[in-house]
Amino acid sequence: MADSKREIERKYETTPGTRLPDLTRVAGVSAVVHRGLRELDAVYYDTEDLRLAADSLTLRRRTGGDDAGWHLKFPVSTGIRDEIHAPLADTLPHSLAALLRSRVRDAETVPVVRLLSSRDVHHLLDEDGALLAELSIDAVRAERLTVEAHGAEAAWTEIEVELADDGDPAFLDAVERRLHKAGVRSSASTSKLARALAETAPKKQRRKKKDGAAAPLTAGDHVLAYVRDQIEAVIGLDPAVRRDLPDSVHRMRVATRRLRSAFKTYRKVLDRTVTDPVGEELKWLAAELGIDRDQEVLDERLGDRISALPRPLLLGPVRGRLRLWSVARRAGSRRRILSVLDGKRYLALLETLDALLADPPLLPGAGKEPQKTVPRAVLKDYERLATRIARALEQPPGEERDLAMHEARKAAKRARYAGEAARPALGKPAKRFAKRMKAVQTVLGEHQDSVVARDALRTLAVQAHGAGESAFTWGLLYGQEEASAADRERELPEVWARASDPGLRSALKG
């Protein structure tokens, strides 16, 4: 089994003359207790081409100390990482290997650096003796284990302050102010591994500086930057989905949709004979991810409806029947998602996306200025939406209008994504356009949610009737959903009028 915790820490440089200041002068600290020395031996693993390090992930096998075992750390933000711990074993535990699969694929993880640390530990305690933070002075010796630069060494000493579980991050700010006042400066390295890799790298690699991302010069630059962001989101969210973190499935699904939408929107930039097959695979992945998410949204909607009803209108075991129906539909969905992420089809898709970035299928339009190409692509999606909105508003209430509204919703989502993708090139006009398209998408989305809810309520009513229960409550909820859909249909013309303002489109053209 693997355990997870949130690690919040700060690192500081030391010199031969560095001395710890009196930290009892930090607000809240009543005592600083010396906990002695610990000898730690950690071997860090990565692929030969350092894919994990490139994304600031660290994988290590540590012996010594209180937390011997395998550790995998994911960056959350500056100074904050999620650490997954697995028991000590000779080989990488499957639970951690799975979390690396989207980045590692079929490559082998090998030892790249060994760190020997002599850790001098101090506990910062409050007046009740509770731990506020652990401060350690680490004397580190690093040895490179890769074939290139094998045996290269580096040594340094650093101070590390790690916040106690459930502690207030503001406490670390107070400690830092005290350290800075004593002349102790923040470390330039984000982790021991990053510093070790930098200081033991071959000299020719050390001289190379990582250039910042260049501003898009062509439409191709612009589109590929957006495509790269979405691909990185899919890969980066894979471990979060496997860990079942909140909203991770939804975010990964959105990234696949944005990517697929970009392929369609920028058909004058990227060759659709290449991107269409990729888009179909993205559609498959989004559908697989959506099974559990769609049921979750529906459960919440129906649950809220039931909770809002007065008790006299709840006839029969309404909540129990909804729960049984939901459990039956969601049975095995979690296992299915994990099976998809472990499957060959998904890994092949990731390889295809990498290949697309490495050798993008650019068309002649990719060489044009983004200020000319991008507005045309966005407005093309707008025109598509306008046609579908008109078609939906022409239909009489009923199934045909429901279908037409659903098609318009998909077009609104694509237009919104197009506006969001255009922001780096077009700025505020694209932001305003995306905001208006989102408003249209919201109305149409709520209408579609009502359509789906009515279908579910019809099924629940049939099941209740077949079991000899009253179907009254299900019929009442069905009527509420019909009224909700009608409200959205009446709301749409006004929302669309704001979204179709000619001035909004003119601003996109510049």
mmCIF file of N, CA, C and O in Angstrom, residues 370-372 374-376 379 425-427 429-430 432 502-510:
data_model
loop_
_atom_site.group_PDB
_atom_site.id
_atom_site.type_symbol
_atom_site.label_atom_id
_atom_site.label_comp_id
_atom_site.label_asym_id
_atom_site.label_seq_id
_atom_site.Cartn_x
_atom_site.Cartn_y
_atom_site.Cartn_z
ATOM 1 N N PRO A 370 -0.289 35.157 -36.763
ATOM 2 C CA PRO A 370 -1.443 34.694 -35.984
ATOM 3 C C PRO A 370 -2.573 35.716 -35.939
ATOM 4 O O PRO A 370 -3.745 35.338 -35.865
ATOM 5 N N GLN A 371 -2.249 37.020 -36.015
ATOM 6 C CA GLN A 371 -3.292 38.051 -35.951
ATOM 7 C C GLN A 371 -4.219 38.002 -37.168
ATOM 8 O O GLN A 371 -5.304 38.583 -37.142
ATOM 9 N N LYS A 372 -3.786 37.310 -38.231
ATOM 10 C CA LYS A 372 -4.641 37.178 -39.414
ATOM 11 C C LYS A 372 -5.331 35.818 -39.441
ATOM 12 O O LYS A 372 -6.523 35.715 -39.703
ATOM 13 N N VAL A 374 -5.685 33.439 -36.891
ATOM 14 C CA VAL A 374 -6.451 33.055 -35.709
ATOM 15 C C VAL A 374 -7.862 33.643 -35.714
ATOM 16 O O VAL A 374 -8.833 32.914 -35.465
ATOM 17 N N PRO A 375 -8.060 34.953 -35.991
ATOM 18 C CA PRO A 375 -9.431 35.478 -36.001
ATOM 19 C C PRO A 375 -10.333 34.759 -37.008
ATOM 20 O O PRO A 375 -11.508 34.504 -36.719
ATOM 21 N N ARG A 376 -9.789 34.434 -38.175
ATOM 22 C CA ARG A 376 -10.607 33.743 -39.170
ATOM 23 C C ARG A 376 -11.083 32.387 -38.635
ATOM 24 O O ARG A 376 -12.234 31.992 -38.834
ATOM 25 N N LEU A 379 -13.796 32.954 -35.900
ATOM 26 C CA LEU A 379 -15.064 33.405 -36.467
ATOM 27 C C LEU A 379 -15.736 32.290 -37.264
ATOM 28 O O LEU A 379 -16.967 32.255 -37.371
ATOM 29 N N ALA A 425 -2.732 35.415 -28.755
ATOM 30 C CA ALA A 425 -2.538 36.176 -29.997
ATOM 31 C C ALA A 425 -3.407 37.424 -30.059
ATOM 32 O O ALA A 425 -2.981 38.455 -30.583
ATOM 33 N N LEU A 426 -4.629 37.344 -29.510
ATOM 34 C CA LEU A 426 -5.594 38.433 -29.699
ATOM 35 C C LEU A 426 -5.909 39.209 -28.422
ATOM 36 O O LEU A 426 -6.561 40.255 -28.493
ATOM 37 N N GLY A 427 -5.513 38.695 -27.273
ATOM 38 C CA GLY A 427 -5.684 39.438 -26.036
ATOM 39 C C GLY A 427 -7.111 39.564 -25.556
ATOM 40 O O GLY A 427 -7.914 38.630 -25.634
ATOM 41 N N PRO A 429 -9.945 41.031 -26.625
ATOM 42 C CA PRO A 429 -11.108 40.681 -27.463
ATOM 43 C C PRO A 429 -11.407 39.182 -27.443
ATOM 44 O O PRO A 429 -12.574 38.778 -27.399
ATOM 45 N N ALA A 430 -10.365 38.355 -27.467
ATOM 46 C CA ALA A 430 -10.567 36.903 -27.411
ATOM 47 C C ALA A 430 -11.107 36.494 -26.050
ATOM 48 O O ALA A 430 -11.956 35.593 -25.958
ATOM 49 N N ARG A 432 -13.034 38.330 -24.064
ATOM 50 C CA ARG A 432 -14.455 38.706 -24.015
ATOM 51 C C ARG A 432 -15.289 37.746 -24.859
ATOM 52 O O ARG A 432 -16.397 37.352 -24.470
ATOM 53 N N PRO A 502 -22.204 42.343 -33.012
ATOM 54 C CA PRO A 502 -21.220 42.538 -34.094
ATOM 55 C C PRO A 502 -19.919 43.173 -33.610
ATOM 56 O O PRO A 502 -18.848 42.898 -34.149
ATOM 57 N N GLY A 503 -20.026 44.046 -32.608
ATOM 58 C CA GLY A 503 -18.822 44.689 -32.077
ATOM 59 C C GLY A 503 -17.840 43.691 -31.486
ATOM 60 O O GLY A 503 -16.622 43.880 -31.548
ATOM 61 N N LEU A 504 -18.364 42.607 -30.928
ATOM 62 C CA LEU A 504 -17.509 41.573 -30.343
ATOM 63 C C LEU A 504 -16.679 40.900 -31.425
ATOM 64 O O LEU A 504 -15.483 40.656 -31.238
ATOM 65 N N ARG A 505 -17.314 40.650 -32.545
ATOM 66 C CA ARG A 505 -16.610 39.978 -33.649
ATOM 67 C C ARG A 505 -15.638 40.940 -34.326
ATOM 68 O O ARG A 505 -14.549 40.554 -34.759
ATOM 69 N N SER A 506 -16.045 42.209 -34.456
ATOM 70 C CA SER A 506 -15.165 43.203 -35.083
ATOM 71 C C SER A 506 -13.868 43.377 -34.286
ATOM 72 O O SER A 506 -12.788 43.554 -34.850
ATOM 73 N N ALA A 507 -13.997 43.310 -32.950
ATOM 74 C CA ALA A 507 -12.808 43.476 -32.101
ATOM 75 C C ALA A 507 -11.810 42.349 -32.328
ATOM 76 O O ALA A 507 -10.593 42.542 -32.226
ATOM 77 N N LEU A 508 -12.297 41.144 -32.644
ATOM 78 C CA LEU A 508 -11.402 40.025 -32.897
ATOM 79 C C LEU A 508 -10.559 40.264 -34.153
ATOM 80 O O LEU A 508 -9.395 39.866 -34.209
ATOM 81 N N LYS A 509 -11.155 40.944 -35.124
ATOM 82 C CA LYS A 509 -10.435 41.192 -36.381
ATOM 83 C C LYS A 509 -9.369 42.259 -36.220
ATOM 84 O O LYS A 509 -8.460 42.367 -37.052
ATOM 85 N N GLY A 510 -9.491 43.063 -35.148
ATOM 86 C CA GLY A 510 -8.487 44.107 -34.892
ATOM 87 C C GLY A 510 -8.708 45.364 -35.679
ATOM 88 O O GLY A 510 -9.595 45.527 -36.467
#
